[in-house]
Amino acid sequence: MSQSVFVIGLGNMGAALAKTLMATGNQVSVWNRTAAKAKPLVQAGAKHARTVADGVAHADIIVICVSNYDDTYAALTDCGDLRAKTVLQLTSGVPSEATAMEEWMARHGAAYIDGAIMAYPREVGTEKCMLLAAGSHASWQRAESIVRQLGKHSIYLGDKVTAPASLDIALLLPTLSALIGMIQGAAIVERAGMPVADYLEMTTPAFKDRLAEDLRRQAMAIVNDQFGETEASLAGWAAAITHHVEDQAGQGIKLPFARAICDILNSAVAAGYGDEELAAVIKVMR
Ligand code: NAP
């Protein structure tokens, strides 16, 4: 069903959202603080809202994707009448900001869905794009179609509006840790005088198969609260990586990420969990 959608924020992500919503047949109007960024979308058929209030007045649903929540309030300074409108906030933020924004929207009479985008701009609208969304069920019913056009595998997490932001960091951390770990490894490989391209050939299969399996095993240990059975003890991991880090530090290389991992593992060993599964480090994080 075609809807009248107003997109606020046309940075890398906002532009991808607007483009996708145009491709799925909606009547899309756009606004960006720096007006020039609207030009390609307007050339492709979007309506350029002269002001935020103008865009709000002519839309049923308002999609916001700016840098952060403070910038969202800045963009909404003169937003006109939000009553009976549905606002889909896709700007990244923290749980308390989602709660405050929901209250702000309620005071302004708008239905509100808070979301987190678990994808890159190029993936928006494809099978690879997942949005996490939360808000009242009535608001979800109004926003669902647009959310699913943006991310086919999107998940409605219920009425607790803080949920997407909590999951956002929980899902970003494993990805970022793997990527930074690979980058730290590349620095070590470079220093050892070996080709990073060869290292890449070795990391790709490891990420594809081993990492997924390891993530599941460690997560299940936490779910079941069973850390006793292990084929690779926490103390073993701690000793091996600490030995490597001490050696690499002697080569003059900077190891901030590897050192952080050593600290986490060694603190869990010091707390008495050395004989347990790696996931037992959660006990020093709680
Ligand atoms: P970006 O390219 O840097 O764009 C930022 C946007 O925010 C621009 O449209 C900018 O307007 C606008 N903005 C900043 N301050 C503003 C203000 N005070 N008033 C009005 N507009 C303001 O960032 P992005 O990559 O599109 O990211 C946007 C959001 O999506 C972020 O919260 C980000 O964490 C989230 N996200 C991004 C990705 C990604 O891969 N890019 C993935 C998931 C989630 P100007 O053009 O005028 O500066």
PDB file of N, CA and C in Angstrom, residues 86 102 111-114 133-145 148 156-161:
ATOM      1  N   THR A  86       2.568   9.365  12.500  1.00  0.00           N
ATOM      2  CA  THR A  86       3.369   8.257  13.033  1.00  0.00           C
ATOM      3  C   THR A  86       4.833   8.594  12.794  1.00  0.00           C
ATOM      4  N   GLU A 102       9.993   8.878  23.185  1.00  0.00           N
ATOM      5  CA  GLU A 102       8.618   8.367  23.181  1.00  0.00           C
ATOM      6  C   GLU A 102       7.714   9.309  23.987  1.00  0.00           C
ATOM      7  N   ALA A 111       2.103   8.965  17.205  1.00  0.00           N
ATOM      8  CA  ALA A 111       2.386   7.542  17.463  1.00  0.00           C
ATOM      9  C   ALA A 111       3.878   7.356  17.217  1.00  0.00           C
ATOM     10  N   TYR A 112       4.531   6.524  18.045  1.00  0.00           N
ATOM     11  CA  TYR A 112       5.999   6.463  17.967  1.00  0.00           C
ATOM     12  C   TYR A 112       6.535   5.040  17.917  1.00  0.00           C
ATOM     13  N   ILE A 113       7.429   4.826  16.978  1.00  0.00           N
ATOM     14  CA  ILE A 113       8.194   3.572  16.929  1.00  0.00           C
ATOM     15  C   ILE A 113       9.678   3.932  16.925  1.00  0.00           C
ATOM     16  N   ASP A 114      10.416   3.311  17.833  1.00  0.00           N
ATOM     17  CA  ASP A 114      11.857   3.511  17.872  1.00  0.00           C
ATOM     18  C   ASP A 114      12.515   2.303  17.194  1.00  0.00           C
ATOM     19  N   ALA A 133      12.525  -2.978  15.941  1.00  0.00           N
ATOM     20  CA  ALA A 133      11.566  -1.904  16.197  1.00  0.00           C
ATOM     21  C   ALA A 133      10.781  -2.182  17.470  1.00  0.00           C
ATOM     22  N   ALA A 134      10.406  -1.105  18.169  1.00  0.00           N
ATOM     23  CA  ALA A 134       9.578  -1.259  19.373  1.00  0.00           C
ATOM     24  C   ALA A 134       8.736  -0.009  19.575  1.00  0.00           C
ATOM     25  N   GLY A 135       7.643  -0.211  20.294  1.00  0.00           N
ATOM     26  CA  GLY A 135       6.695   0.871  20.557  1.00  0.00           C
ATOM     27  C   GLY A 135       5.341   0.228  20.783  1.00  0.00           C
ATOM     28  N   SER A 136       4.337   1.040  21.084  1.00  0.00           N
ATOM     29  CA  SER A 136       3.020   0.453  21.348  1.00  0.00           C
ATOM     30  C   SER A 136       2.550  -0.355  20.138  1.00  0.00           C
ATOM     31  N   HIS A 137       1.700  -1.342  20.400  1.00  0.00           N
ATOM     32  CA  HIS A 137       1.227  -2.191  19.296  1.00  0.00           C
ATOM     33  C   HIS A 137       0.448  -1.362  18.269  1.00  0.00           C
ATOM     34  N   ALA A 138      -0.292  -0.371  18.761  1.00  0.00           N
ATOM     35  CA  ALA A 138      -1.055   0.486  17.838  1.00  0.00           C
ATOM     36  C   ALA A 138      -0.095   1.246  16.917  1.00  0.00           C
ATOM     37  N   SER A 139       1.014   1.732  17.480  1.00  0.00           N
ATOM     38  CA  SER A 139       2.004   2.451  16.651  1.00  0.00           C
ATOM     39  C   SER A 139       2.635   1.492  15.650  1.00  0.00           C
ATOM     40  N   TRP A 140       2.925   0.275  16.115  1.00  0.00           N
ATOM     41  CA  TRP A 140       3.550  -0.723  15.228  1.00  0.00           C
ATOM     42  C   TRP A 140       2.652  -1.019  14.031  1.00  0.00           C
ATOM     43  N   GLN A 141       1.349  -1.152  14.286  1.00  0.00           N
ATOM     44  CA  GLN A 141       0.432  -1.449  13.181  1.00  0.00           C
ATOM     45  C   GLN A 141       0.487  -0.350  12.112  1.00  0.00           C
ATOM     46  N   ARG A 142       0.746   0.875  12.565  1.00  0.00           N
ATOM     47  CA  ARG A 142       0.809   1.994  11.613  1.00  0.00           C
ATOM     48  C   ARG A 142       2.151   2.046  10.874  1.00  0.00           C
ATOM     49  N   ALA A 143       3.212   1.545  11.521  1.00  0.00           N
ATOM     50  CA  ALA A 143       4.549   1.671  10.931  1.00  0.00           C
ATOM     51  C   ALA A 143       5.035   0.393  10.253  1.00  0.00           C
ATOM     52  N   GLU A 144       4.368  -0.724  10.541  1.00  0.00           N
ATOM     53  CA  GLU A 144       4.910  -2.035  10.125  1.00  0.00           C
ATOM     54  C   GLU A 144       5.224  -2.131   8.634  1.00  0.00           C
ATOM     55  N   SER A 145       4.288  -1.664   7.809  1.00  0.00           N
ATOM     56  CA  SER A 145       4.484  -1.811   6.370  1.00  0.00           C
ATOM     57  C   SER A 145       5.777  -1.102   5.930  1.00  0.00           C
ATOM     58  N   ARG A 148       8.912  -2.959   7.141  1.00  0.00           N
ATOM     59  CA  ARG A 148       9.199  -4.175   6.374  1.00  0.00           C
ATOM     60  C   ARG A 148       9.666  -3.873   4.944  1.00  0.00           C
ATOM     61  N   TYR A 156       9.698  -6.925  15.314  1.00  0.00           N
ATOM     62  CA  TYR A 156       8.999  -6.062  16.277  1.00  0.00           C
ATOM     63  C   TYR A 156       9.242  -6.650  17.663  1.00  0.00           C
ATOM     64  N   LEU A 157       9.849  -5.853  18.535  1.00  0.00           N
ATOM     65  CA  LEU A 157      10.281  -6.356  19.844  1.00  0.00           C
ATOM     66  C   LEU A 157       9.275  -6.082  20.956  1.00  0.00           C
ATOM     67  N   GLY A 158       8.118  -5.529  20.603  1.00  0.00           N
ATOM     68  CA  GLY A 158       7.106  -5.281  21.625  1.00  0.00           C
ATOM     69  C   GLY A 158       7.062  -3.823  22.041  1.00  0.00           C
ATOM     70  N   ASP A 159       6.346  -3.566  23.151  1.00  0.00           N
ATOM     71  CA  ASP A 159       6.067  -2.165  23.488  1.00  0.00           C
ATOM     72  C   ASP A 159       7.164  -1.475  24.302  1.00  0.00           C
ATOM     73  N   LYS A 160       8.205  -2.216  24.693  1.00  0.00           N
ATOM     74  CA  LYS A 160       9.298  -1.619  25.465  1.00  0.00           C
ATOM     75  C   LYS A 160      10.231  -0.883  24.508  1.00  0.00           C
ATOM     76  N   VAL A 161      10.107   0.415  24.488  1.00  0.00           N
ATOM     77  CA  VAL A 161      10.748   1.203  23.443  1.00  0.00           C
ATOM     78  C   VAL A 161      12.278   1.226  23.565  1.00  0.00           C
TER      79      VAL A 161
END
